[in-house]
PDB file of C-alpha atoms in Angstrom:
ATOM      1  CA  MET A   1     -39.333 -22.236   5.777  1.00 86.00           C
ATOM      2  CA  ASP A   2     -41.185 -19.419   7.540  1.00 93.00           C
ATOM      3  CA  LEU A   3     -40.001 -16.181   5.929  1.00 94.00           C
ATOM      4  CA  ASN A   4     -41.211 -14.173   8.936  1.00 94.00           C
ATOM      5  CA  ALA A   5     -38.878 -16.227  11.094  1.00 95.00           C
ATOM      6  CA  VAL A   6     -36.040 -15.735   8.597  1.00 96.00           C
ATOM      7  CA  ALA A   7     -36.641 -11.961   8.564  1.00 95.00           C
ATOM      8  CA  THR A   8     -36.673 -11.960  12.367  1.00 96.00           C
ATOM      9  CA  PHE A   9     -33.381 -13.866  12.452  1.00 95.00           C
ATOM     10  CA  VAL A  10     -31.781 -11.276  10.125  1.00 95.00           C
ATOM     11  CA  ALA A  11     -33.141  -8.414  12.234  1.00 95.00           C
ATOM     12  CA  VAL A  12     -31.633  -9.888  15.411  1.00 94.00           C
ATOM     13  CA  ALA A  13     -28.330 -10.539  13.620  1.00 94.00           C
ATOM     14  CA  ASP A  14     -28.196  -6.916  12.461  1.00 93.00           C
ATOM     15  CA  ALA A  15     -29.262  -5.429  15.791  1.00 92.00           C
ATOM     16  CA  GLY A  16     -27.292  -7.771  18.034  1.00 92.00           C
ATOM     17  CA  GLN A  17     -30.196  -7.757  20.506  1.00 92.00           C
ATOM     18  CA  PHE A  18     -33.623  -9.385  20.632  1.00 93.00           C
ATOM     19  CA  GLN A  19     -35.142  -6.254  22.168  1.00 92.00           C
ATOM     20  CA  GLU A  20     -33.897  -3.906  19.431  1.00 92.00           C
ATOM     21  CA  ALA A  21     -35.022  -6.341  16.740  1.00 93.00           C
ATOM     22  CA  ALA A  22     -38.480  -6.471  18.333  1.00 93.00           C
ATOM     23  CA  ALA A  23     -38.709  -2.678  18.248  1.00 93.00           C
ATOM     24  CA  GLU A  24     -37.635  -2.604  14.608  1.00 91.00           C
ATOM     25  CA  LEU A  25     -40.210  -5.242  13.660  1.00 93.00           C
ATOM     26  CA  SER A  26     -42.952  -3.694  15.834  1.00 93.00           C
ATOM     27  CA  VAL A  27     -43.562  -6.961  17.697  1.00 94.00           C
ATOM     28  CA  THR A  28     -42.916  -8.094  21.256  1.00 94.00           C
ATOM     29  CA  GLN A  29     -39.580  -9.482  22.373  1.00 93.00           C
ATOM     30  CA  GLN A  30     -41.390 -12.712  23.209  1.00 94.00           C
ATOM     31  CA  ALA A  31     -42.587 -12.980  19.595  1.00 95.00           C
ATOM     32  CA  VAL A  32     -39.026 -12.493  18.355  1.00 94.00           C
ATOM     33  CA  SER A  33     -37.748 -15.211  20.690  1.00 94.00           C
ATOM     34  CA  LYS A  34     -40.486 -17.626  19.573  1.00 95.00           C
ATOM     35  CA  ARG A  35     -39.803 -17.046  15.889  1.00 95.00           C
ATOM     36  CA  VAL A  36     -36.059 -17.556  16.287  1.00 95.00           C
ATOM     37  CA  ALA A  37     -36.638 -20.681  18.435  1.00 95.00           C
ATOM     38  CA  ALA A  38     -38.969 -22.134  15.810  1.00 96.00           C
ATOM     39  CA  LEU A  39     -36.406 -21.463  13.079  1.00 96.00           C
ATOM     40  CA  GLU A  40     -33.661 -23.083  15.156  1.00 96.00           C
ATOM     41  CA  ASN A  41     -35.895 -26.126  15.730  1.00 96.00           C
ATOM     42  CA  SER A  42     -36.613 -26.471  12.020  1.00 95.00           C
ATOM     43  CA  LEU A  43     -32.908 -26.247  11.175  1.00 95.00           C
ATOM     44  CA  GLY A  44     -31.718 -28.373  14.081  1.00 95.00           C
ATOM     45  CA  VAL A  45     -29.012 -25.901  15.147  1.00 96.00           C
ATOM     46  CA  LYS A  46     -28.553 -22.939  17.467  1.00 96.00           C
ATOM     47  CA  LEU A  47     -28.279 -19.661  15.562  1.00 96.00           C
ATOM     48  CA  PHE A  48     -27.529 -17.328  18.498  1.00 95.00           C
ATOM     49  CA  ALA A  49     -25.629 -17.493  21.749  1.00 93.00           C
ATOM     50  CA  ARG A  50     -26.910 -15.308  24.575  1.00 88.00           C
ATOM     51  CA  VAL A  51     -24.227 -12.904  25.871  1.00 88.00           C
ATOM     52  CA  PRO A  52     -24.386  -9.981  28.340  1.00 86.00           C
ATOM     53  CA  SER A  53     -24.547  -7.485  25.472  1.00 81.00           C
ATOM     54  CA  GLY A  54     -27.397  -9.293  23.723  1.00 86.00           C
ATOM     55  CA  ALA A  55     -27.158 -12.028  21.091  1.00 91.00           C
ATOM     56  CA  ARG A  56     -24.124 -13.254  19.190  1.00 92.00           C
ATOM     57  CA  LEU A  57     -24.271 -15.396  16.067  1.00 94.00           C
ATOM     58  CA  THR A  58     -23.028 -18.932  16.489  1.00 95.00           C
ATOM     59  CA  ILE A  59     -20.865 -20.442  13.757  1.00 96.00           C
ATOM     60  CA  ASP A  60     -24.048 -21.978  12.321  1.00 96.00           C
ATOM     61  CA  GLY A  61     -25.757 -18.594  12.508  1.00 94.00           C
ATOM     62  CA  GLN A  62     -22.866 -17.015  10.609  1.00 95.00           C
ATOM     63  CA  ALA A  63     -23.105 -19.700   7.928  1.00 96.00           C
ATOM     64  CA  PHE A  64     -26.881 -19.264   7.605  1.00 96.00           C
ATOM     65  CA  LEU A  65     -26.958 -15.433   7.516  1.00 96.00           C
ATOM     66  CA  PRO A  66     -25.991 -14.834   3.838  1.00 95.00           C
ATOM     67  CA  HIS A  67     -28.476 -17.493   2.715  1.00 96.00           C
ATOM     68  CA  ALA A  68     -31.175 -15.921   4.886  1.00 96.00           C
ATOM     69  CA  ARG A  69     -30.578 -12.567   3.203  1.00 95.00           C
ATOM     70  CA  ALA A  70     -30.716 -14.271  -0.192  1.00 94.00           C
ATOM     71  CA  LEU A  71     -34.038 -15.905   0.732  1.00 94.00           C
ATOM     72  CA  LEU A  72     -35.529 -12.540   1.655  1.00 94.00           C
ATOM     73  CA  ASP A  73     -34.178 -10.933  -1.520  1.00 93.00           C
ATOM     74  CA  ALA A  74     -35.643 -13.759  -3.604  1.00 92.00           C
ATOM     75  CA  ALA A  75     -39.000 -13.355  -1.875  1.00 91.00           C
ATOM     76  CA  GLU A  76     -39.008  -9.640  -2.633  1.00 86.00           C
ATOM     77  CA  ARG A  77     -38.155 -10.245  -6.287  1.00 82.00           C
ATOM     78  CA  ALA A  78     -40.880 -12.894  -6.477  1.00 83.00           C
ATOM     79  CA  ALA A  79     -43.466 -10.458  -5.139  1.00 80.00           C
ATOM     80  CA  ALA A  80     -42.271  -7.700  -7.461  1.00 72.00           C
ATOM     81  CA  SER A  81     -42.415 -10.029 -10.459  1.00 66.00           C
ATOM     82  CA  VAL A  82     -46.216 -10.198 -10.294  1.00 64.00           C
ATOM     83  CA  ARG A  83     -46.598  -6.437 -10.212  1.00 64.00           C
ATOM     84  CA  PRO A  84     -45.707  -5.465 -13.799  1.00 60.00           C
ATOM     85  CA  GLY A  85     -44.810  -1.813 -14.049  1.00 64.00           C
ATOM     86  CA  SER A  86     -45.328  -1.181 -10.344  1.00 70.00           C
ATOM     87  CA  ARG A  87     -41.630  -1.122  -9.548  1.00 79.00           C
ATOM     88  CA  ALA A  88     -38.752   0.911 -10.925  1.00 88.00           C
ATOM     89  CA  LEU A  89     -36.880  -0.444 -13.932  1.00 92.00           C
ATOM     90  CA  ARG A  90     -33.494  -1.536 -12.566  1.00 93.00           C
ATOM     91  CA  VAL A  91     -30.647  -0.920 -15.020  1.00 95.00           C
ATOM     92  CA  ASP A  92     -26.905  -1.363 -14.486  1.00 93.00           C
ATOM     93  CA  VAL A  93     -24.211   0.924 -15.892  1.00 91.00           C
ATOM     94  CA  VAL A  94     -20.435   0.860 -15.386  1.00 86.00           C
ATOM     95  CA  HIS A  95     -20.403   4.261 -13.671  1.00 83.00           C
ATOM     96  CA  ARG A  96     -22.849   7.096 -13.205  1.00 79.00           C
ATOM     97  CA  GLN A  97     -20.547   9.585 -14.958  1.00 77.00           C
ATOM     98  CA  VAL A  98     -19.979   7.751 -18.224  1.00 82.00           C
ATOM     99  CA  ALA A  99     -21.831   7.749 -21.512  1.00 83.00           C
ATOM    100  CA  THR A 100     -24.003   4.732 -20.718  1.00 85.00           C
ATOM    101  CA  ALA A 101     -25.506   6.625 -17.793  1.00 87.00           C
ATOM    102  CA  GLY A 102     -26.022   9.543 -20.175  1.00 88.00           C
ATOM    103  CA  LEU A 103     -28.166   7.288 -22.372  1.00 91.00           C
ATOM    104  CA  LEU A 104     -30.435   6.629 -19.400  1.00 93.00           C
ATOM    105  CA  ARG A 105     -30.605  10.331 -18.515  1.00 92.00           C
ATOM    106  CA  ALA A 106     -31.715  11.089 -22.072  1.00 92.00           C
ATOM    107  CA  PHE A 107     -34.325   8.316 -21.846  1.00 94.00           C
ATOM    108  CA  HIS A 108     -35.661   9.727 -18.585  1.00 94.00           C
ATOM    109  CA  ARG A 109     -35.974  13.218 -20.064  1.00 94.00           C
ATOM    110  CA  THR A 110     -38.451  11.862 -22.611  1.00 93.00           C
ATOM    111  CA  HIS A 111     -40.041   9.318 -20.240  1.00 93.00           C
ATOM    112  CA  SER A 112     -40.115  11.278 -17.003  1.00 91.00           C
ATOM    113  CA  ASP A 113     -43.004   9.207 -15.648  1.00 90.00           C
ATOM    114  CA  THR A 114     -40.875   6.037 -15.768  1.00 90.00           C
ATOM    115  CA  ALA A 115     -39.194   5.179 -12.477  1.00 89.00           C
ATOM    116  CA  LEU A 116     -35.563   4.116 -12.879  1.00 91.00           C
ATOM    117  CA  ASP A 117     -33.291   2.399 -10.389  1.00 91.00           C
ATOM    118  CA  ILE A 118     -29.692   2.853 -11.571  1.00 92.00           C
ATOM    119  CA  VAL A 119     -27.125   0.439 -10.160  1.00 91.00           C
ATOM    120  CA  THR A 120     -23.379   0.075 -10.783  1.00 91.00           C
ATOM    121  CA  LEU A 121     -22.193  -3.508 -10.635  1.00 89.00           C
ATOM    122  CA  HIS A 122     -18.495  -4.232 -10.874  1.00 85.00           C
ATOM    123  CA  ALA A 123     -17.949  -5.987 -14.185  1.00 89.00           C
ATOM    124  CA  GLY A 124     -19.836  -7.146 -17.228  1.00 91.00           C
ATOM    125  CA  ALA A 125     -19.891 -10.824 -16.273  1.00 92.00           C
ATOM    126  CA  GLU A 126     -21.513  -9.950 -12.945  1.00 93.00           C
ATOM    127  CA  ALA A 127     -24.003  -7.673 -14.692  1.00 94.00           C
ATOM    128  CA  VAL A 128     -25.008 -10.313 -17.259  1.00 95.00           C
ATOM    129  CA  GLU A 129     -25.499 -12.863 -14.477  1.00 95.00           C
ATOM    130  CA  ALA A 130     -27.675 -10.333 -12.629  1.00 95.00           C
ATOM    131  CA  VAL A 131     -29.804  -9.979 -15.783  1.00 96.00           C
ATOM    132  CA  ARG A 132     -30.058 -13.753 -16.120  1.00 95.00           C
ATOM    133  CA  SER A 133     -31.056 -14.221 -12.479  1.00 94.00           C
ATOM    134  CA  GLY A 134     -33.580 -11.380 -12.578  1.00 92.00           C
ATOM    135  CA  ALA A 135     -31.727  -9.244 -10.036  1.00 93.00           C
ATOM    136  CA  ILE A 136     -31.723  -6.401 -12.591  1.00 95.00           C
ATOM    137  CA  ASP A 137     -33.795  -5.760 -15.703  1.00 95.00           C
ATOM    138  CA  ALA A 138     -30.993  -4.706 -18.041  1.00 96.00           C
ATOM    139  CA  THR A 139     -27.395  -3.609 -18.310  1.00 96.00           C
ATOM    140  CA  ILE A 140     -25.446  -1.579 -20.855  1.00 95.00           C
ATOM    141  CA  ARG A 141     -22.048  -3.209 -21.321  1.00 94.00           C
ATOM    142  CA  ALA A 142     -19.459  -4.203 -23.925  1.00 93.00           C
ATOM    143  CA  VAL A 143     -20.611  -7.817 -23.744  1.00 92.00           C
ATOM    144  CA  ALA A 144     -18.733  -8.973 -26.851  1.00 90.00           C
ATOM    145  CA  LEU A 145     -15.527  -8.460 -24.832  1.00 92.00           C
ATOM    146  CA  LEU A 146     -16.558 -10.914 -22.107  1.00 90.00           C
ATOM    147  CA  ASP A 147     -15.268 -13.833 -24.196  1.00 80.00           C
ATOM    148  CA  ARG A 148     -18.283 -15.977 -23.348  1.00 85.00           C
ATOM    149  CA  PRO A 149     -21.716 -16.383 -24.912  1.00 89.00           C
ATOM    150  CA  LEU A 150     -24.762 -14.787 -23.366  1.00 92.00           C
ATOM    151  CA  PRO A 151     -26.871 -17.172 -21.272  1.00 94.00           C
ATOM    152  CA  GLU A 152     -29.905 -18.776 -22.865  1.00 94.00           C
ATOM    153  CA  GLY A 153     -32.840 -16.396 -22.877  1.00 95.00           C
ATOM    154  CA  VAL A 154     -30.616 -13.278 -22.678  1.00 96.00           C
ATOM    155  CA  GLU A 155     -30.184 -11.016 -25.702  1.00 95.00           C
ATOM    156  CA  SER A 156     -28.256  -7.854 -26.562  1.00 94.00           C
ATOM    157  CA  VAL A 157     -28.356  -5.080 -29.122  1.00 94.00           C
ATOM    158  CA  PRO A 158     -25.772  -2.332 -29.858  1.00 93.00           C
ATOM    159  CA  VAL A 159     -26.783   1.087 -28.531  1.00 94.00           C
ATOM    160  CA  LEU A 160     -23.510   3.044 -28.187  1.00 92.00           C
ATOM    161  CA  ASP A 161     -20.143   3.684 -29.820  1.00 92.00           C
ATOM    162  CA  GLU A 162     -18.259   6.339 -27.833  1.00 92.00           C
ATOM    163  CA  PRO A 163     -15.105   7.923 -29.364  1.00 94.00           C
ATOM    164  CA  LEU A 164     -12.059   8.113 -27.124  1.00 94.00           C
ATOM    165  CA  HIS A 165     -10.013  11.167 -26.183  1.00 95.00           C
ATOM    166  CA  LEU A 166      -6.466  11.253 -24.850  1.00 95.00           C
ATOM    167  CA  PHE A 167      -6.382  13.053 -21.494  1.00 95.00           C
ATOM    168  CA  THR A 168      -3.086  14.772 -20.607  1.00 94.00           C
ATOM    169  CA  GLY A 169      -1.496  17.398 -18.434  1.00 93.00           C
ATOM    170  CA  PRO A 170      -0.002  20.639 -19.824  1.00 93.00           C
ATOM    171  CA  ARG A 171       3.579  19.262 -19.979  1.00 93.00           C
ATOM    172  CA  HIS A 172       2.787  16.105 -21.915  1.00 94.00           C
ATOM    173  CA  PRO A 173       4.325  15.897 -25.441  1.00 94.00           C
ATOM    174  CA  PHE A 174       0.839  15.837 -27.017  1.00 96.00           C
ATOM    175  CA  ALA A 175      -0.631  18.592 -24.850  1.00 93.00           C
ATOM    176  CA  GLU A 176      -0.797  21.140 -27.670  1.00 94.00           C
ATOM    177  CA  ALA A 177      -2.017  18.758 -30.379  1.00 95.00           C
ATOM    178  CA  ARG A 178      -5.479  19.375 -31.828  1.00 95.00           C
ATOM    179  CA  SER A 179      -5.783  15.641 -32.540  1.00 96.00           C
ATOM    180  CA  ILE A 180      -3.506  12.629 -32.712  1.00 96.00           C
ATOM    181  CA  THR A 181      -3.622   9.174 -34.262  1.00 96.00           C
ATOM    182  CA  PRO A 182      -3.477   6.000 -32.146  1.00 96.00           C
ATOM    183  CA  ALA A 183      -0.241   5.107 -33.984  1.00 96.00           C
ATOM    184  CA  GLN A 184       1.410   8.199 -32.459  1.00 95.00           C
ATOM    185  CA  LEU A 185       0.901   6.678 -29.010  1.00 95.00           C
ATOM    186  CA  ALA A 186       3.355   3.835 -29.752  1.00 95.00           C
ATOM    187  CA  GLY A 187       5.920   3.677 -26.951  1.00 91.00           C
ATOM    188  CA  HIS A 188       3.911   5.962 -24.651  1.00 92.00           C
ATOM    189  CA  ARG A 189       2.456   5.121 -21.241  1.00 89.00           C
ATOM    190  CA  ILE A 190      -1.296   5.248 -20.669  1.00 93.00           C
ATOM    191  CA  TRP A 191      -2.060   5.239 -16.953  1.00 90.00           C
ATOM    192  CA  MET A 192      -5.293   3.420 -16.065  1.00 90.00           C
ATOM    193  CA  PRO A 193      -5.171   2.259 -12.420  1.00 88.00           C
ATOM    194  CA  GLY A 194      -8.857   1.308 -12.541  1.00 85.00           C
ATOM    195  CA  ASN A 195      -8.233  -1.463 -15.084  1.00 88.00           C
ATOM    196  CA  VAL A 196      -8.920  -4.761 -13.344  1.00 86.00           C
ATOM    197  CA  PRO A 197      -8.147  -8.170 -14.895  1.00 87.00           C
ATOM    198  CA  GLY A 198     -11.239 -10.001 -16.071  1.00 87.00           C
ATOM    199  CA  THR A 199     -13.322  -6.915 -16.825  1.00 91.00           C
ATOM    200  CA  GLU A 200     -14.591  -5.977 -20.245  1.00 93.00           C
ATOM    201  CA  TRP A 201     -13.036  -2.515 -20.201  1.00 91.00           C
ATOM    202  CA  THR A 202      -9.599  -3.941 -19.389  1.00 93.00           C
ATOM    203  CA  ALA A 203      -9.993  -6.354 -22.304  1.00 93.00           C
ATOM    204  CA  TYR A 204     -10.866  -3.421 -24.576  1.00 94.00           C
ATOM    205  CA  TYR A 205      -7.832  -1.332 -23.638  1.00 94.00           C
ATOM    206  CA  ASP A 206      -5.468  -4.327 -23.760  1.00 94.00           C
ATOM    207  CA  LEU A 207      -6.595  -5.035 -27.336  1.00 95.00           C
ATOM    208  CA  LEU A 208      -6.237  -1.346 -28.246  1.00 95.00           C
ATOM    209  CA  ALA A 209      -2.718  -1.219 -26.775  1.00 95.00           C
ATOM    210  CA  ALA A 210      -1.679  -4.387 -28.606  1.00 94.00           C
ATOM    211  CA  GLU A 211      -2.983  -2.971 -31.880  1.00 94.00           C
ATOM    212  CA  PHE A 212      -1.125   0.350 -31.672  1.00 96.00           C
ATOM    213  CA  GLY A 213       1.958  -0.407 -29.573  1.00 94.00           C
ATOM    214  CA  PHE A 214       1.514   1.645 -26.423  1.00 94.00           C
ATOM    215  CA  THR A 215       1.621   0.469 -22.805  1.00 92.00           C
ATOM    216  CA  ILE A 216      -1.269   0.318 -20.345  1.00 93.00           C
ATOM    217  CA  ASP A 217       0.074   1.051 -16.850  1.00 91.00           C
ATOM    218  CA  THR A 218      -2.181  -0.126 -14.010  1.00 89.00           C
ATOM    219  CA  ILE A 219       0.381   0.287 -11.214  1.00 86.00           C
ATOM    220  CA  GLY A 220      -0.817   2.166  -8.165  1.00 79.00           C
ATOM    221  CA  PRO A 221      -4.072   2.259  -6.214  1.00 80.00           C
ATOM    222  CA  ASP A 222      -7.196   3.716  -7.791  1.00 78.00           C
ATOM    223  CA  PHE A 223      -7.995   6.675  -5.531  1.00 82.00           C
ATOM    224  CA  GLY A 224     -10.712   8.025  -7.820  1.00 79.00           C
ATOM    225  CA  ILE A 225     -11.071  10.735 -10.431  1.00 80.00           C
ATOM    226  CA  GLU A 226      -9.705  13.629  -8.350  1.00 85.00           C
ATOM    227  CA  ALA A 227      -6.452  11.794  -7.632  1.00 84.00           C
ATOM    228  CA  LEU A 228      -6.193  10.899 -11.326  1.00 84.00           C
ATOM    229  CA  PHE A 229      -6.557  14.604 -12.219  1.00 87.00           C
ATOM    230  CA  ASP A 230      -3.736  15.489  -9.832  1.00 90.00           C
ATOM    231  CA  THR A 231      -1.391  12.830 -11.206  1.00 88.00           C
ATOM    232  CA  ILE A 232      -2.048  13.561 -14.866  1.00 91.00           C
ATOM    233  CA  ALA A 233      -1.731  17.322 -14.332  1.00 91.00           C
ATOM    234  CA  GLY A 234       1.696  16.946 -12.708  1.00 89.00           C
ATOM    235  CA  SER A 235       3.188  14.416 -15.124  1.00 90.00           C
ATOM    236  CA  SER A 236       5.040  14.946 -18.394  1.00 92.00           C
ATOM    237  CA  THR A 237       4.740  11.268 -19.377  1.00 90.00           C
ATOM    238  CA  ALA A 238       1.472   9.865 -18.032  1.00 89.00           C
ATOM    239  CA  ALA A 239      -1.800  10.204 -19.925  1.00 93.00           C
ATOM    240  CA  THR A 240      -5.097   8.355 -19.825  1.00 93.00           C
ATOM    241  CA  PHE A 241      -8.200   7.831 -21.943  1.00 93.00           C
ATOM    242  CA  VAL A 242     -11.656   9.332 -21.412  1.00 92.00           C
ATOM    243  CA  GLY A 243     -14.810   8.965 -23.439  1.00 91.00           C
ATOM    244  CA  GLU A 244     -15.919  11.865 -25.623  1.00 90.00           C
ATOM    245  CA  GLU A 245     -19.244  12.065 -23.789  1.00 87.00           C
ATOM    246  CA  THR A 246     -17.864  11.633 -20.269  1.00 84.00           C
ATOM    247  CA  PRO A 247     -18.470  14.884 -18.353  1.00 81.00           C
ATOM    248  CA  LEU A 248     -15.382  15.995 -16.424  1.00 81.00           C
ATOM    249  CA  ALA A 249     -14.640  19.115 -14.387  1.00 82.00           C
ATOM    250  CA  TRP A 250     -11.182  19.717 -12.936  1.00 85.00           C
ATOM    251  CA  PRO A 251      -9.463  22.565 -11.046  1.00 84.00           C
ATOM    252  CA  ALA A 252      -8.570  25.433 -13.362  1.00 83.00           C
ATOM    253  CA  GLY A 253      -4.927  25.345 -12.313  1.00 85.00           C
ATOM    254  CA  HIS A 254      -4.511  21.810 -13.641  1.00 90.00           C
ATOM    255  CA  ALA A 255      -4.814  22.985 -17.289  1.00 90.00           C
ATOM    256  CA  LEU A 256      -5.711  19.480 -18.443  1.00 92.00           C
ATOM    257  CA  ARG A 257      -6.272  18.633 -22.113  1.00 93.00           C
ATOM    258  CA  ARG A 258      -8.743  16.382 -23.954  1.00 93.00           C
ATOM    259  CA  ILE A 259      -7.332  15.451 -27.369  1.00 95.00           C
ATOM    260  CA  PRO A 260      -9.459  13.591 -29.953  1.00 96.00           C
ATOM    261  CA  LEU A 261      -8.051  10.395 -31.462  1.00 96.00           C
ATOM    262  CA  VAL A 262      -8.409  10.127 -35.254  1.00 95.00           C
ATOM    263  CA  ASP A 263      -7.378   7.962 -38.233  1.00 95.00           C
ATOM    264  CA  PRO A 264      -8.806   5.695 -36.900  1.00 95.00           C
ATOM    265  CA  THR A 265     -10.956   6.825 -33.991  1.00 95.00           C
ATOM    266  CA  PRO A 266     -11.199   4.108 -31.324  1.00 95.00           C
ATOM    267  CA  VAL A 267     -14.790   3.778 -30.144  1.00 94.00           C
ATOM    268  CA  TYR A 268     -15.911   2.000 -26.999  1.00 93.00           C
ATOM    269  CA  PRO A 269     -18.958  -0.184 -27.704  1.00 92.00           C
ATOM    270  CA  GLY A 270     -22.009  -0.605 -25.520  1.00 92.00           C
ATOM    271  CA  GLU A 271     -24.864  -3.087 -25.846  1.00 94.00           C
ATOM    272  CA  LEU A 272     -28.176  -3.179 -24.029  1.00 96.00           C
ATOM    273  CA  VAL A 273     -28.621  -6.631 -22.444  1.00 96.00           C
ATOM    274  CA  TRP A 274     -31.959  -7.995 -21.217  1.00 97.00           C
ATOM    275  CA  ARG A 275     -33.919 -11.199 -20.623  1.00 96.00           C
ATOM    276  CA  THR A 276     -36.336 -12.010 -23.399  1.00 95.00           C
ATOM    277  CA  ASP A 277     -39.052 -13.082 -20.934  1.00 94.00           C
ATOM    278  CA  ASN A 278     -38.884  -9.844 -18.912  1.00 93.00           C
ATOM    279  CA  ALA A 279     -42.365  -8.302 -19.184  1.00 88.00           C
ATOM    280  CA  HIS A 280     -41.626  -4.939 -17.548  1.00 90.00           C
ATOM    281  CA  PRO A 281     -43.282  -2.379 -19.851  1.00 90.00           C
ATOM    282  CA  ALA A 282     -40.536   0.200 -19.262  1.00 93.00           C
ATOM    283  CA  LEU A 283     -37.934  -2.229 -20.588  1.00 94.00           C
ATOM    284  CA  THR A 284     -39.647  -2.272 -23.961  1.00 94.00           C
ATOM    285  CA  ALA A 285     -39.800   1.524 -23.925  1.00 95.00           C
ATOM    286  CA  LEU A 286     -36.083   1.759 -23.067  1.00 96.00           C
ATOM    287  CA  ARG A 287     -35.073  -0.690 -25.781  1.00 96.00           C
ATOM    288  CA  ASP A 288     -37.163   1.120 -28.400  1.00 96.00           C
ATOM    289  CA  HIS A 289     -35.749   4.494 -27.304  1.00 96.00           C
ATOM    290  CA  LEU A 290     -32.103   3.391 -27.459  1.00 95.00           C
ATOM    291  CA  THR A 291     -32.306   1.466 -30.724  1.00 95.00           C
ATOM    292  CA  ALA A 292     -34.218   4.281 -32.457  1.00 94.00           C
ATOM    293  CA  ARG A 293     -31.458   6.741 -31.585  1.00 92.00           C
ATOM    294  CA  TYR A 294     -28.517   4.471 -32.371  1.00 91.00           C
ATOM    295  CA  PRO A 295     -27.170   5.392 -35.821  1.00 87.00           C
ATOM    296  CA  GLY A 296     -25.553   2.020 -36.400  1.00 82.00           C
ATOM    297  CA  ARG A 297     -21.943   0.975 -35.969  1.00 74.00           C
ATOM    298  CA  PRO A 298     -19.599   3.397 -37.748  1.00 74.00           C
ATOM    299  CA  GLY A 299     -17.768   2.148 -40.808  1.00 75.00           C
ATOM    300  CA  ASN A 300     -14.523   3.561 -42.145  1.00 81.00           C
ATOM    301  CA  GLY A 301     -12.302   5.676 -39.922  1.00 90.00           C
ATOM    302  CA  VAL A 302     -13.063   3.964 -36.623  1.00 92.00           C
ATOM    303  CA  TRP A 303     -11.488   1.143 -34.636  1.00 94.00           C
ATOM    304  CA  THR A 304     -13.400  -1.470 -32.685  1.00 92.00           C
ATOM    305  CA  PRO A 305     -11.874  -4.582 -31.085  1.00 90.00           C
ATOM    306  CA  GLU A 306     -11.943  -7.866 -32.986  1.00 90.00           C
ATOM    307  CA  PRO A 307     -14.534  -9.544 -30.700  1.00 86.00           C
ATOM    308  CA  THR A 308     -16.934  -6.678 -31.364  1.00 84.00           C
ATOM    309  CA  ARG A 309     -16.336  -6.903 -35.108  1.00 83.00           C
ATOM    310  CA  ALA A 310     -16.938 -10.662 -34.971  1.00 80.00           C
ATOM    311  CA  ALA A 311     -20.178 -10.184 -33.038  1.00 77.00           C
ATOM    312  CA  ASP A 312     -21.354  -7.618 -35.610  1.00 74.00           C
ATOM    313  CA  ALA A 313     -20.539 -10.008 -38.451  1.00 71.00           C
ATOM    314  CA  ALA A 314     -22.508 -12.783 -36.752  1.00 69.00           C
ATOM    315  CA  ILE A 315     -25.550 -10.508 -36.449  1.00 64.00           C
ATOM    316  CA  ARG A 316     -25.360  -9.595 -40.132  1.00 60.00           C
TER     317      ARG A 316
END
């Protein structure tokens, strides 16, 4: 299949006009028409219907469009794969404001000549599949909580254990506590509207709640961090969890509290995940940097979920 023709088809689909697509591709409108006609002939279907406003995708064109984009993406990845080190290292993190992103910022401070492309995929299963397919070079996720083995040729290594804090408003019963134990949360409501079934972080907090007897409340839309600040600040019953290393800044009038959890301290695990046949030189540098700075999984006084403990035991 002629990739130039496929790219031309996508350009026309995006522009809705042959003329605009020709301008974008820096070719003549006649060339665009010929490429699309050749593609239609090779497929045996019509991809566009001519309308007064330009070109409209037929039902076959609509069906073909996502596959055409995938073809072009695959071609780009294929070209990039033979240019070791010439492209940015693409790494996935859950969110740009959490501790895993902080690990990458620290790496970049000591490897400022290394180009990084930070992406935020939705969940760990999607991120691991992106590593397997070569769409990304690595991810930092709690992969032991995915309840499925890593694909063949994909490996992981622990690089993070982040202690949790309770996050409350000024009228919450624990607002003045210097620290609390997870057992003290029994019977309390922890509001986490961003917890989505099937994700590794939801699995983590469900296991934590089951262990210590509190309730995870996911009711209500997730309007983002600012809306969460407003709700927590105004509530005498709702609280949430934040990581110790998660940077947060809220309006002074909210008077929010971050309270360490102790005896034991729940820690959220993170593992670097990569393909063993990935030859990008920056990946090796990142793995060496993270493993050299990881002190090892804490022992007494911390809580990790059973799947993480089982994965650690298997490694030992």
